[in-house]
PDB file of C-alpha atoms in Angstrom:
ATOM      1  CA  GLY A 383      37.651  15.218  94.966  1.00 85.00           C
ATOM      2  CA  ILE A 384      35.080  14.404  92.343  1.00 90.00           C
ATOM      3  CA  GLN A 385      31.654  16.012  92.689  1.00 93.00           C
ATOM      4  CA  VAL A 386      28.417  14.208  91.826  1.00 96.00           C
ATOM      5  CA  GLU A 387      25.154  16.082  91.347  1.00 97.00           C
ATOM      6  CA  GLN A 388      21.792  14.446  90.825  1.00 97.00           C
ATOM      7  CA  SER A 389      18.617  16.041  89.571  1.00 97.00           C
ATOM      8  CA  PRO A 390      15.848  16.481  90.307  1.00 97.00           C
ATOM      9  CA  PRO A 391      16.150  16.080  94.080  1.00 96.00           C
ATOM     10  CA  ASP A 392      12.499  15.037  94.321  1.00 96.00           C
ATOM     11  CA  LEU A 393      10.087  13.670  91.766  1.00 97.00           C
ATOM     12  CA  ILE A 394       6.402  12.815  92.109  1.00 97.00           C
ATOM     13  CA  LEU A 395       4.672  10.759  89.421  1.00 96.00           C
ATOM     14  CA  GLN A 396       1.410   9.060  88.704  1.00 97.00           C
ATOM     15  CA  GLU A 397       1.596   5.356  88.048  1.00 97.00           C
ATOM     16  CA  GLY A 398       2.257   4.720  84.374  1.00 97.00           C
ATOM     17  CA  ALA A 399       4.275   7.882  83.762  1.00 97.00           C
ATOM     18  CA  ASN A 400       7.817   7.954  82.429  1.00 97.00           C
ATOM     19  CA  SER A 401      10.738   9.774  84.038  1.00 97.00           C
ATOM     20  CA  THR A 402      14.381  10.678  83.512  1.00 98.00           C
ATOM     21  CA  LEU A 403      16.880  11.089  86.329  1.00 98.00           C
ATOM     22  CA  ARG A 404      20.181  12.803  85.699  1.00 98.00           C
ATOM     23  CA  CYS A 405      23.651  12.443  87.223  1.00 98.00           C
ATOM     24  CA  ASN A 406      26.422  14.939  86.472  1.00 98.00           C
ATOM     25  CA  PHE A 407      29.995  14.389  87.587  1.00 96.00           C
ATOM     26  CA  SER A 408      32.931  16.766  87.659  1.00 95.00           C
ATOM     27  CA  ASP A 409      35.794  14.549  86.451  1.00 92.00           C
ATOM     28  CA  SER A 410      36.501  11.488  84.353  1.00 90.00           C
ATOM     29  CA  VAL A 411      35.264   8.223  85.820  1.00 90.00           C
ATOM     30  CA  ASN A 412      36.044   4.557  85.333  1.00 88.00           C
ATOM     31  CA  ASN A 413      33.041   3.271  87.245  1.00 91.00           C
ATOM     32  CA  LEU A 414      29.469   4.471  87.472  1.00 95.00           C
ATOM     33  CA  GLN A 415      26.658   2.654  89.182  1.00 95.00           C
ATOM     34  CA  TRP A 416      22.964   3.381  89.673  1.00 97.00           C
ATOM     35  CA  PHE A 417      21.254   2.127  92.828  1.00 96.00           C
ATOM     36  CA  HIS A 418      17.696   2.051  94.110  1.00 97.00           C
ATOM     37  CA  GLN A 419      17.242   2.314  97.872  1.00 95.00           C
ATOM     38  CA  ASN A 420      13.966   0.744  98.906  1.00 90.00           C
ATOM     39  CA  PRO A 421      11.870   1.867 101.909  1.00 86.00           C
ATOM     40  CA  TRP A 422      13.718  -0.627 104.139  1.00 87.00           C
ATOM     41  CA  GLY A 423      17.047   0.948 103.284  1.00 90.00           C
ATOM     42  CA  GLN A 424      18.427  -1.826 101.101  1.00 92.00           C
ATOM     43  CA  LEU A 425      20.570  -0.554  98.240  1.00 94.00           C
ATOM     44  CA  ILE A 426      19.797  -2.509  95.099  1.00 94.00           C
ATOM     45  CA  ASN A 427      22.145  -2.462  92.135  1.00 94.00           C
ATOM     46  CA  LEU A 428      20.453  -1.295  88.965  1.00 96.00           C
ATOM     47  CA  PHE A 429      23.271  -0.749  86.515  1.00 96.00           C
ATOM     48  CA  TYR A 430      27.028  -0.801  86.256  1.00 94.00           C
ATOM     49  CA  ILE A 431      27.470   1.643  83.368  1.00 96.00           C
ATOM     50  CA  PRO A 432      30.720   3.622  83.056  1.00 93.00           C
ATOM     51  CA  SER A 433      29.808   4.272  79.415  1.00 94.00           C
ATOM     52  CA  GLY A 434      27.205   3.337  76.830  1.00 96.00           C
ATOM     53  CA  THR A 435      23.608   2.249  77.196  1.00 98.00           C
ATOM     54  CA  LYS A 436      21.994  -0.652  79.024  1.00 97.00           C
ATOM     55  CA  GLN A 437      18.419  -1.771  79.494  1.00 97.00           C
ATOM     56  CA  ASN A 438      16.773  -3.993  82.065  1.00 96.00           C
ATOM     57  CA  GLY A 439      13.025  -4.283  81.691  1.00 97.00           C
ATOM     58  CA  ARG A 440      11.382  -0.920  82.238  1.00 97.00           C
ATOM     59  CA  LEU A 441      14.652   0.675  83.272  1.00 98.00           C
ATOM     60  CA  SER A 442      17.457   1.838  81.047  1.00 98.00           C
ATOM     61  CA  ALA A 443      20.566   3.925  81.556  1.00 98.00           C
ATOM     62  CA  THR A 444      22.928   5.887  79.372  1.00 98.00           C
ATOM     63  CA  THR A 445      26.318   7.295  80.304  1.00 97.00           C
ATOM     64  CA  VAL A 446      28.122   9.809  78.112  1.00 97.00           C
ATOM     65  CA  ALA A 447      31.508   9.763  79.767  1.00 93.00           C
ATOM     66  CA  THR A 448      33.032  12.434  77.541  1.00 94.00           C
ATOM     67  CA  GLU A 449      30.313  14.871  78.616  1.00 96.00           C
ATOM     68  CA  ARG A 450      30.333  13.683  82.213  1.00 97.00           C
ATOM     69  CA  TYR A 451      26.727  12.722  82.730  1.00 98.00           C
ATOM     70  CA  SER A 452      24.494   9.708  83.060  1.00 98.00           C
ATOM     71  CA  LEU A 453      20.734   9.325  82.678  1.00 98.00           C
ATOM     72  CA  LEU A 454      18.395   6.770  84.210  1.00 98.00           C
ATOM     73  CA  TYR A 455      15.091   6.241  82.429  1.00 98.00           C
ATOM     74  CA  ILE A 456      12.087   4.707  84.127  1.00 97.00           C
ATOM     75  CA  SER A 457       9.175   3.860  81.865  1.00 97.00           C
ATOM     76  CA  SER A 458       5.606   2.983  82.861  1.00 97.00           C
ATOM     77  CA  SER A 459       6.402   3.680  86.508  1.00 97.00           C
ATOM     78  CA  GLN A 460       4.883   1.548  89.259  1.00 97.00           C
ATOM     79  CA  THR A 461       4.352   2.246  92.949  1.00 95.00           C
ATOM     80  CA  THR A 462       7.139  -0.228  93.717  1.00 94.00           C
ATOM     81  CA  ASP A 463       9.563   2.080  91.919  1.00 96.00           C
ATOM     82  CA  SER A 464       9.252   4.544  94.801  1.00 95.00           C
ATOM     83  CA  GLY A 465      12.378   5.148  96.833  1.00 94.00           C
ATOM     84  CA  VAL A 466      15.677   6.935  96.457  1.00 96.00           C
ATOM     85  CA  TYR A 467      17.831   6.582  93.356  1.00 97.00           C
ATOM     86  CA  PHE A 468      21.551   7.094  93.732  1.00 97.00           C
ATOM     87  CA  CYS A 469      24.287   7.572  91.223  1.00 97.00           C
ATOM     88  CA  ALA A 470      27.801   6.673  92.392  1.00 95.00           C
ATOM     89  CA  VAL A 471      31.089   7.098  90.585  1.00 94.00           C
ATOM     90  CA  ARG A 472      34.722   6.166  90.907  1.00 90.00           C
ATOM     91  CA  ALA A 473      37.080   8.778  89.592  1.00 83.00           C
ATOM     92  CA  GLY A 474      39.797   7.739  87.191  1.00 72.00           C
ATOM     93  CA  GLY A 475      42.923   6.990  89.175  1.00 67.00           C
ATOM     94  CA  THR A 476      41.029   6.339  92.403  1.00 60.00           C
ATOM     95  CA  SER A 477      42.249   3.211  94.046  1.00 63.00           C
ATOM     96  CA  TYR A 478      40.499   0.408  95.837  1.00 71.00           C
ATOM     97  CA  GLY A 479      37.091   0.896  94.251  1.00 72.00           C
ATOM     98  CA  LYS A 480      35.984   3.822  96.371  1.00 83.00           C
ATOM     99  CA  LEU A 481      32.672   5.254  95.230  1.00 89.00           C
ATOM    100  CA  THR A 482      31.463   8.839  95.577  1.00 91.00           C
ATOM    101  CA  PHE A 483      27.693   9.120  95.842  1.00 93.00           C
ATOM    102  CA  GLY A 484      25.340  11.832  94.734  1.00 95.00           C
ATOM    103  CA  GLN A 485      22.659  13.063  97.101  1.00 94.00           C
ATOM    104  CA  GLY A 486      19.994  11.028  95.371  1.00 95.00           C
ATOM    105  CA  THR A 487      16.600  11.584  93.768  1.00 97.00           C
ATOM    106  CA  ILE A 488      13.573  10.765  95.904  1.00 96.00           C
ATOM    107  CA  LEU A 489      10.927   9.243  93.636  1.00 96.00           C
ATOM    108  CA  THR A 490       7.326   8.889  94.758  1.00 96.00           C
ATOM    109  CA  VAL A 491       4.897   7.060  92.476  1.00 96.00           C
ATOM    110  CA  HIS A 492       1.213   7.427  93.322  1.00 96.00           C
ATOM    111  CA  PRO A 493      -1.393   4.852  92.279  1.00 94.00           C
TER     112      PRO A 493
ATOM    113  CA  SER B 575      26.864 -15.287  94.314  1.00 80.00           C
ATOM    114  CA  GLN B 576      28.002 -13.240  97.283  1.00 85.00           C
ATOM    115  CA  THR B 577      25.915 -12.519 100.382  1.00 93.00           C
ATOM    116  CA  ILE B 578      26.507  -9.749 102.912  1.00 96.00           C
ATOM    117  CA  HIS B 579      25.237 -10.036 106.479  1.00 97.00           C
ATOM    118  CA  GLN B 580      25.120  -7.192 108.941  1.00 97.00           C
ATOM    119  CA  TRP B 581      24.409  -7.424 112.635  1.00 96.00           C
ATOM    120  CA  PRO B 582      22.526  -6.034 114.452  1.00 97.00           C
ATOM    121  CA  ALA B 583      19.787  -4.639 112.225  1.00 96.00           C
ATOM    122  CA  THR B 584      18.921  -1.862 114.658  1.00 96.00           C
ATOM    123  CA  LEU B 585      20.607  -0.520 117.757  1.00 97.00           C
ATOM    124  CA  VAL B 586      19.783   2.146 120.329  1.00 97.00           C
ATOM    125  CA  GLN B 587      22.739   3.163 122.473  1.00 97.00           C
ATOM    126  CA  PRO B 588      23.358   5.886 125.085  1.00 98.00           C
ATOM    127  CA  VAL B 589      25.951   8.562 124.509  1.00 97.00           C
ATOM    128  CA  GLY B 590      29.335   7.437 125.774  1.00 97.00           C
ATOM    129  CA  SER B 591      28.701   3.727 125.358  1.00 97.00           C
ATOM    130  CA  PRO B 592      30.874   1.468 123.163  1.00 97.00           C
ATOM    131  CA  LEU B 593      29.849   0.179 119.748  1.00 97.00           C
ATOM    132  CA  SER B 594      30.540  -2.890 117.682  1.00 97.00           C
ATOM    133  CA  LEU B 595      28.861  -3.490 114.318  1.00 98.00           C
ATOM    134  CA  GLU B 596      29.647  -6.620 112.372  1.00 98.00           C
ATOM    135  CA  CYS B 597      29.689  -7.348 108.671  1.00 98.00           C
ATOM    136  CA  THR B 598      30.321 -10.832 107.303  1.00 98.00           C
ATOM    137  CA  VAL B 599      30.347 -11.931 103.687  1.00 97.00           C
ATOM    138  CA  GLU B 600      29.834 -15.273 101.971  1.00 95.00           C
ATOM    139  CA  GLY B 601      30.414 -16.565  98.481  1.00 91.00           C
ATOM    140  CA  THR B 602      33.613 -14.667  97.786  1.00 89.00           C
ATOM    141  CA  SER B 603      37.210 -14.588  98.936  1.00 86.00           C
ATOM    142  CA  ASN B 604      39.656 -11.754  99.496  1.00 88.00           C
ATOM    143  CA  PRO B 605      37.062  -9.061  98.771  1.00 91.00           C
ATOM    144  CA  ASN B 606      37.554  -5.332  99.163  1.00 92.00           C
ATOM    145  CA  LEU B 607      35.209  -4.313 101.988  1.00 95.00           C
ATOM    146  CA  TYR B 608      33.757  -0.910 102.804  1.00 95.00           C
ATOM    147  CA  TRP B 609      31.859   0.845 105.595  1.00 96.00           C
ATOM    148  CA  TYR B 610      29.536   3.683 104.582  1.00 95.00           C
ATOM    149  CA  ARG B 611      27.305   5.904 106.692  1.00 94.00           C
ATOM    150  CA  GLN B 612      24.073   7.459 105.534  1.00 93.00           C
ATOM    151  CA  ALA B 613      22.598  10.339 107.527  1.00 85.00           C
ATOM    152  CA  ALA B 614      19.088  11.716 107.116  1.00 75.00           C
ATOM    153  CA  GLY B 615      18.304   9.350 104.234  1.00 61.00           C
ATOM    154  CA  ARG B 616      20.412  11.202 101.665  1.00 79.00           C
ATOM    155  CA  GLY B 617      23.891  10.484 100.360  1.00 84.00           C
ATOM    156  CA  LEU B 618      26.376   7.907 101.537  1.00 91.00           C
ATOM    157  CA  GLN B 619      29.749   8.768 102.977  1.00 90.00           C
ATOM    158  CA  LEU B 620      32.618   6.301 102.831  1.00 91.00           C
ATOM    159  CA  LEU B 621      34.120   5.793 106.286  1.00 94.00           C
ATOM    160  CA  PHE B 622      36.620   2.933 105.913  1.00 95.00           C
ATOM    161  CA  TYR B 623      37.798   0.433 103.362  1.00 93.00           C
ATOM    162  CA  SER B 624      39.906  -2.698 103.574  1.00 94.00           C
ATOM    163  CA  VAL B 625      41.751  -4.631 100.892  1.00 91.00           C
ATOM    164  CA  GLY B 626      42.756  -7.506 103.160  1.00 93.00           C
ATOM    165  CA  ILE B 627      43.092  -8.884 106.693  1.00 95.00           C
ATOM    166  CA  GLY B 628      44.416  -6.253 109.053  1.00 94.00           C
ATOM    167  CA  GLN B 629      44.494  -3.582 106.336  1.00 94.00           C
ATOM    168  CA  ILE B 630      42.285  -0.590 107.095  1.00 94.00           C
ATOM    169  CA  SER B 631      42.148   2.815 105.446  1.00 92.00           C
ATOM    170  CA  SER B 632      40.157   5.676 106.912  1.00 89.00           C
ATOM    171  CA  GLU B 633      38.489   8.220 104.692  1.00 84.00           C
ATOM    172  CA  VAL B 634      37.386  10.770 107.264  1.00 81.00           C
ATOM    173  CA  PRO B 635      38.573  11.635 110.782  1.00 72.00           C
ATOM    174  CA  GLN B 636      35.978  10.578 113.288  1.00 80.00           C
ATOM    175  CA  ASN B 637      35.052   8.844 116.469  1.00 89.00           C
ATOM    176  CA  LEU B 638      34.939   5.413 114.820  1.00 95.00           C
ATOM    177  CA  SER B 639      37.450   2.707 113.981  1.00 96.00           C
ATOM    178  CA  ALA B 640      37.371  -0.426 111.859  1.00 97.00           C
ATOM    179  CA  SER B 641      39.050  -3.806 111.949  1.00 97.00           C
ATOM    180  CA  ARG B 642      39.281  -6.827 109.685  1.00 97.00           C
ATOM    181  CA  PRO B 643      40.235  -9.828 111.792  1.00 97.00           C
ATOM    182  CA  GLN B 644      39.278 -12.368 109.121  1.00 96.00           C
ATOM    183  CA  ASP B 645      39.038 -12.306 105.338  1.00 95.00           C
ATOM    184  CA  ARG B 646      35.242 -12.196 105.350  1.00 95.00           C
ATOM    185  CA  GLN B 647      34.646 -10.168 108.520  1.00 97.00           C
ATOM    186  CA  PHE B 648      34.662  -6.389 108.861  1.00 98.00           C
ATOM    187  CA  ILE B 649      33.920  -4.673 112.172  1.00 98.00           C
ATOM    188  CA  LEU B 650      33.048  -1.064 112.938  1.00 97.00           C
ATOM    189  CA  SER B 651      33.715   0.097 116.492  1.00 97.00           C
ATOM    190  CA  SER B 652      33.697   3.008 118.833  1.00 96.00           C
ATOM    191  CA  LYS B 653      34.901   3.350 122.407  1.00 96.00           C
ATOM    192  CA  LYS B 654      32.480   6.182 123.244  1.00 96.00           C
ATOM    193  CA  LEU B 655      29.522   7.031 121.056  1.00 96.00           C
ATOM    194  CA  LEU B 656      28.512  10.602 120.238  1.00 95.00           C
ATOM    195  CA  LEU B 657      25.076  11.855 119.249  1.00 94.00           C
ATOM    196  CA  SER B 658      26.489  12.601 115.793  1.00 92.00           C
ATOM    197  CA  ASP B 659      27.286   8.910 115.289  1.00 94.00           C
ATOM    198  CA  SER B 660      23.600   8.184 114.728  1.00 94.00           C
ATOM    199  CA  GLY B 661      22.830   7.004 111.214  1.00 94.00           C
ATOM    200  CA  PHE B 662      22.440   4.091 108.868  1.00 95.00           C
ATOM    201  CA  TYR B 663      25.628   2.064 108.483  1.00 97.00           C
ATOM    202  CA  LEU B 664      26.134   0.008 105.362  1.00 96.00           C
ATOM    203  CA  CYS B 665      28.780  -2.573 104.598  1.00 97.00           C
ATOM    204  CA  ALA B 666      29.726  -3.207 100.975  1.00 96.00           C
ATOM    205  CA  LEU B 667      32.019  -5.417  98.965  1.00 94.00           C
ATOM    206  CA  LEU B 668      33.587  -4.982  95.552  1.00 88.00           C
ATOM    207  CA  GLN B 669      32.832  -7.682  93.009  1.00 75.00           C
ATOM    208  CA  ARG B 670      35.239  -8.346  90.111  1.00 72.00           C
ATOM    209  CA  GLY B 671      36.791  -4.939  90.583  1.00 70.00           C
ATOM    210  CA  GLU B 672      33.687  -3.308  89.143  1.00 79.00           C
ATOM    211  CA  THR B 673      30.443  -3.528  91.037  1.00 86.00           C
ATOM    212  CA  GLN B 674      29.838  -2.731  94.687  1.00 90.00           C
ATOM    213  CA  TYR B 675      27.160  -4.670  96.515  1.00 92.00           C
ATOM    214  CA  PHE B 676      25.658  -3.541  99.785  1.00 95.00           C
ATOM    215  CA  GLY B 677      24.438  -5.332 102.868  1.00 96.00           C
ATOM    216  CA  PRO B 678      21.070  -4.679 104.540  1.00 96.00           C
ATOM    217  CA  GLY B 679      22.512  -2.069 106.926  1.00 96.00           C
ATOM    218  CA  THR B 680      22.388  -1.277 110.642  1.00 97.00           C
ATOM    219  CA  ARG B 681      20.305   1.608 111.972  1.00 95.00           C
ATOM    220  CA  LEU B 682      22.047   3.213 114.939  1.00 96.00           C
ATOM    221  CA  LEU B 683      20.364   5.723 117.209  1.00 96.00           C
ATOM    222  CA  VAL B 684      22.481   7.360 119.886  1.00 96.00           C
ATOM    223  CA  LEU B 685      20.477   8.998 122.679  1.00 96.00           C
TER     224      LEU B 685
END
Protein backbone atom coordinates (compact mmCIF):
# COMPACT_ATOMS: atom_id res chain seq x y z
CA GLY A 1 0.00 0.00 0.00
CA ILE A 2 0.88 3.65 -0.17
CA GLN A 3 3.44 4.95 2.33
CA VAL A 4 3.19 8.39 3.96
CA GLU A 5 6.15 9.97 5.72
CA GLN A 6 6.00 13.20 7.68
CA SER A 7 8.89 15.34 8.83
CA PRO A 8 10.06 16.48 11.22
CA PRO A 9 8.57 14.13 13.81
CA ASP A 10 8.86 16.81 16.50
CA LEU A 11 9.17 20.56 16.30
CA ILE A 12 9.61 23.12 19.07
CA LEU A 13 9.10 26.81 18.34
CA GLN A 14 8.92 30.12 20.09
CA GLU A 15 5.71 32.05 19.64
CA GLY A 16 5.90 34.17 16.51
CA ALA A 17 8.19 31.85 14.56
CA ASN A 18 7.37 30.34 11.19
CA SER A 19 7.54 26.64 10.33
CA THR A 20 7.21 24.21 7.44
CA LEU A 21 5.94 20.66 7.82
CA ARG A 22 6.48 18.15 5.05
CA CYS A 23 4.53 15.11 3.85
CA ASN A 24 5.99 12.67 1.32
CA PHE A 25 3.94 9.91 -0.24
CA SER A 26 5.02 6.91 -2.27
CA ASP A 27 2.35 6.77 -5.00
CA SER A 28 -0.07 8.97 -6.89
CA VAL A 29 -2.96 10.30 -4.84
CA ASN A 30 -6.39 11.72 -5.57
CA ASN A 31 -7.00 13.05 -2.08
CA LEU A 32 -4.73 14.70 0.45
CA GLN A 33 -5.83 16.27 3.68
CA TRP A 34 -4.02 18.04 6.50
CA PHE A 35 -5.39 17.75 10.04
CA HIS A 36 -4.55 19.30 13.38
CA GLN A 37 -5.18 17.15 16.45
CA ASN A 38 -5.71 19.33 19.49
CA PRO A 39 -4.78 18.33 23.07
CA TRP A 40 -8.27 16.85 23.57
CA GLY A 41 -7.79 14.52 20.63
CA GLN A 42 -10.18 16.20 18.21
CA LEU A 43 -9.02 16.02 14.60
CA ILE A 44 -9.65 19.33 12.89
CA ASN A 45 -9.63 19.62 9.12
CA LEU A 46 -7.13 22.17 7.87
CA PHE A 47 -6.97 21.62 4.14
CA TYR A 48 -8.27 19.36 1.42
CA ILE A 49 -5.45 19.79 -1.11
CA PRO A 50 -4.74 17.00 -3.61
CA SER A 51 -2.85 19.56 -5.71
CA GLY A 52 -2.07 23.26 -5.82
CA THR A 53 -1.88 25.85 -3.08
CA LYS A 54 -4.41 27.04 -0.52
CA GLN A 55 -4.28 29.57 2.29
CA ASN A 56 -6.39 30.03 5.38
CA GLY A 57 -5.23 32.82 7.65
CA ARG A 58 -1.79 32.06 9.02
CA LEU A 59 -1.79 28.59 7.51
CA SER A 60 -1.13 27.64 3.93
CA ALA A 61 -0.49 24.38 2.12
CA THR A 62 1.03 23.34 -1.17
CA THR A 63 0.85 19.94 -2.83
CA VAL A 64 3.06 19.01 -5.77
CA ALA A 65 1.38 15.81 -6.83
CA THR A 66 3.84 15.02 -9.61
CA GLU A 67 6.69 15.04 -7.09
CA ARG A 68 4.64 13.33 -4.40
CA TYR A 69 4.91 15.77 -1.55
CA SER A 70 2.90 18.35 0.33
CA LEU A 71 3.99 21.19 2.60
CA LEU A 72 2.10 22.89 5.42
CA TYR A 73 3.27 26.37 6.35
CA ILE A 74 2.50 27.95 9.70
CA SER A 75 3.37 31.62 10.03
CA SER A 76 3.57 33.70 13.21
CA SER A 77 2.93 30.62 15.33
CA GLN A 78 0.81 30.84 18.47
CA THR A 79 0.63 28.59 21.52
CA THR A 80 -2.78 27.40 20.31
CA ASP A 81 -1.08 25.92 17.25
CA SER A 82 0.46 23.25 19.48
CA GLY A 83 -0.64 19.70 18.85
CA VAL A 84 -0.10 17.00 16.27
CA TYR A 85 -0.34 17.68 12.55
CA PHE A 86 -1.29 14.80 10.29
CA CYS A 87 -1.14 14.37 6.58
CA ALA A 88 -3.50 11.76 5.11
CA VAL A 89 -3.79 10.56 1.54
CA ARG A 90 -5.99 8.41 -0.63
CA ALA A 91 -4.12 6.54 -3.30
CA GLY A 92 -5.36 6.72 -6.86
CA GLY A 93 -7.66 3.80 -7.48
CA THR A 94 -8.45 3.31 -3.79
CA SER A 95 -12.13 2.88 -3.27
CA TYR A 96 -14.51 4.15 -0.65
CA GLY A 97 -12.45 7.13 0.46
CA LYS A 98 -10.01 5.24 2.64
CA LEU A 99 -7.25 7.47 3.97
CA THR A 100 -3.71 6.45 4.89
CA PHE A 101 -2.20 8.61 7.62
CA GLY A 102 1.36 9.63 8.28
CA GLN A 103 2.76 9.36 11.78
CA GLY A 104 2.34 13.06 12.38
CA THR A 105 4.47 16.01 13.47
CA ILE A 106 4.22 17.02 17.12
CA LEU A 107 4.40 20.81 17.30
CA THR A 108 5.05 22.61 20.57
CA VAL A 109 4.88 26.41 20.60
CA HIS A 110 6.27 28.11 23.69
CA PRO A 111 5.16 31.59 24.79
CA SER B 1 -23.37 20.87 8.08
CA GLN B 2 -22.74 17.39 9.42
CA THR B 3 -22.20 16.51 13.08
CA ILE B 4 -20.61 13.33 14.43
CA HIS B 5 -21.38 12.08 17.93
CA GLN B 6 -19.46 9.37 19.70
CA TRP B 7 -20.41 7.65 22.91
CA PRO B 8 -19.00 7.13 25.46
CA ALA B 9 -16.18 9.67 25.61
CA THR B 10 -14.05 7.50 27.87
CA LEU B 11 -14.27 3.90 28.96
CA VAL B 12 -12.29 1.66 31.30
CA GLN B 13 -13.00 -2.04 30.84
CA PRO B 14 -11.48 -5.26 32.24
CA VAL B 15 -9.84 -7.77 29.95
CA GLY B 16 -12.38 -10.25 28.65
CA SER B 17 -15.37 -7.94 28.92
CA PRO B 18 -17.56 -7.00 25.94
CA LEU B 19 -17.43 -3.65 24.16
CA SER B 20 -19.87 -1.46 22.31
CA LEU B 21 -18.91 1.98 20.98
CA GLU B 22 -21.46 4.05 19.15
CA CYS B 23 -21.13 6.64 16.43
CA THR B 24 -24.11 8.62 15.14
CA VAL B 25 -24.12 11.32 12.50
CA GLU B 26 -26.47 14.20 11.73
CA GLY B 27 -26.89 16.55 8.82
CA THR B 28 -26.13 14.07 6.07
CA SER B 29 -27.63 10.98 4.48
CA ASN B 30 -26.10 7.80 3.13
CA PRO B 31 -22.58 8.74 4.23
CA ASN B 32 -19.52 6.53 4.03
CA LEU B 33 -18.54 5.86 7.65
CA TYR B 34 -15.21 4.79 9.09
CA TRP B 35 -13.72 3.52 12.35
CA TYR B 36 -10.08 4.40 13.05
CA ARG B 37 -7.88 3.57 16.01
CA GLN B 38 -5.04 5.69 17.28
CA ALA B 39 -2.47 4.15 19.62
CA ALA B 40 0.10 6.07 21.62
CA GLY B 41 -0.96 9.41 20.13
CA ARG B 42 0.65 8.81 16.73
CA GLY B 43 -0.86 7.68 13.46
CA LEU B 44 -4.36 6.48 12.76
CA GLN B 45 -5.17 3.02 11.51
CA LEU B 46 -8.35 2.33 9.57
CA LEU B 47 -10.27 -0.56 11.12
CA PHE B 48 -13.61 -0.69 9.28
CA TYR B 49 -15.57 1.23 6.71
CA SER B 50 -19.18 1.11 5.58
CA VAL B 51 -20.83 2.43 2.44
CA GLY B 52 -24.38 1.64 3.56
CA ILE B 53 -26.68 -0.16 5.99
CA GLY B 54 -25.43 -3.64 6.73
CA GLN B 55 -22.33 -3.19 4.56
CA ILE B 56 -19.08 -3.54 6.48
CA SER B 57 -15.53 -3.94 5.22
CA SER B 58 -12.66 -4.81 7.52
CA GLU B 59 -9.20 -3.48 6.90
CA VAL B 60 -7.22 -5.48 9.43
CA PRO B 61 -7.81 -8.81 11.19
CA GLN B 62 -8.52 -8.21 14.83
CA ASN B 63 -10.61 -8.82 17.87
CA LEU B 64 -13.20 -6.21 16.88
CA SER B 65 -16.28 -6.12 14.68
CA ALA B 66 -18.49 -3.38 13.30
CA SER B 67 -22.13 -3.03 12.38
CA ARG B 68 -24.31 -0.44 10.68
CA PRO B 69 -27.90 -1.04 11.72
CA GLN B 70 -29.12 2.35 10.50
CA ASP B 71 -27.96 4.82 7.87
CA ARG B 72 -26.53 7.23 10.44
CA GLN B 73 -25.36 4.76 13.09
CA PHE B 74 -22.07 2.87 13.17
CA ILE B 75 -21.17 0.54 16.04
CA LEU B 76 -17.83 -0.96 17.04
CA SER B 77 -17.99 -4.10 19.16
CA SER B 78 -16.00 -6.83 20.77
CA LYS B 79 -17.09 -9.97 22.58
CA LYS B 80 -13.92 -10.17 24.71
CA LEU B 81 -11.53 -7.27 25.06
CA LEU B 82 -7.75 -7.68 24.99
CA LEU B 83 -5.16 -5.39 26.52
CA SER B 84 -4.05 -4.50 22.99
CA ASP B 85 -7.50 -3.07 22.24
CA SER B 86 -6.71 -0.01 24.34
CA GLY B 87 -6.54 3.18 22.32
CA PHE B 88 -8.38 6.18 20.98
CA TYR B 89 -11.22 5.24 18.63
CA LEU B 90 -12.39 7.75 16.07
CA CYS B 91 -15.43 7.65 13.84
CA ALA B 92 -15.35 9.56 10.55
CA LEU B 93 -17.60 10.29 7.62
CA LEU B 94 -16.83 11.19 4.03
CA GLN B 95 -18.30 14.45 2.78
CA ARG B 96 -18.96 14.98 -0.95
CA GLY B 97 -16.58 12.17 -1.80
CA GLU B 98 -13.64 14.36 -0.84
CA THR B 99 -13.21 15.39 2.76
CA GLN B 100 -13.27 13.17 5.82
CA TYR B 101 -14.56 14.63 9.06
CA PHE B 102 -13.90 13.08 12.43
CA GLY B 103 -15.91 12.76 15.61
CA PRO B 104 -14.59 13.62 19.08
CA GLY B 105 -13.40 10.05 19.76
CA THR B 106 -13.65 7.48 22.55
CA ARG B 107 -10.70 6.74 24.81
CA LEU B 108 -10.67 3.06 25.75
CA LEU B 109 -8.44 1.64 28.46
CA VAL B 110 -8.44 -2.12 28.93
CA LEU B 111 -7.03 -3.27 32.27
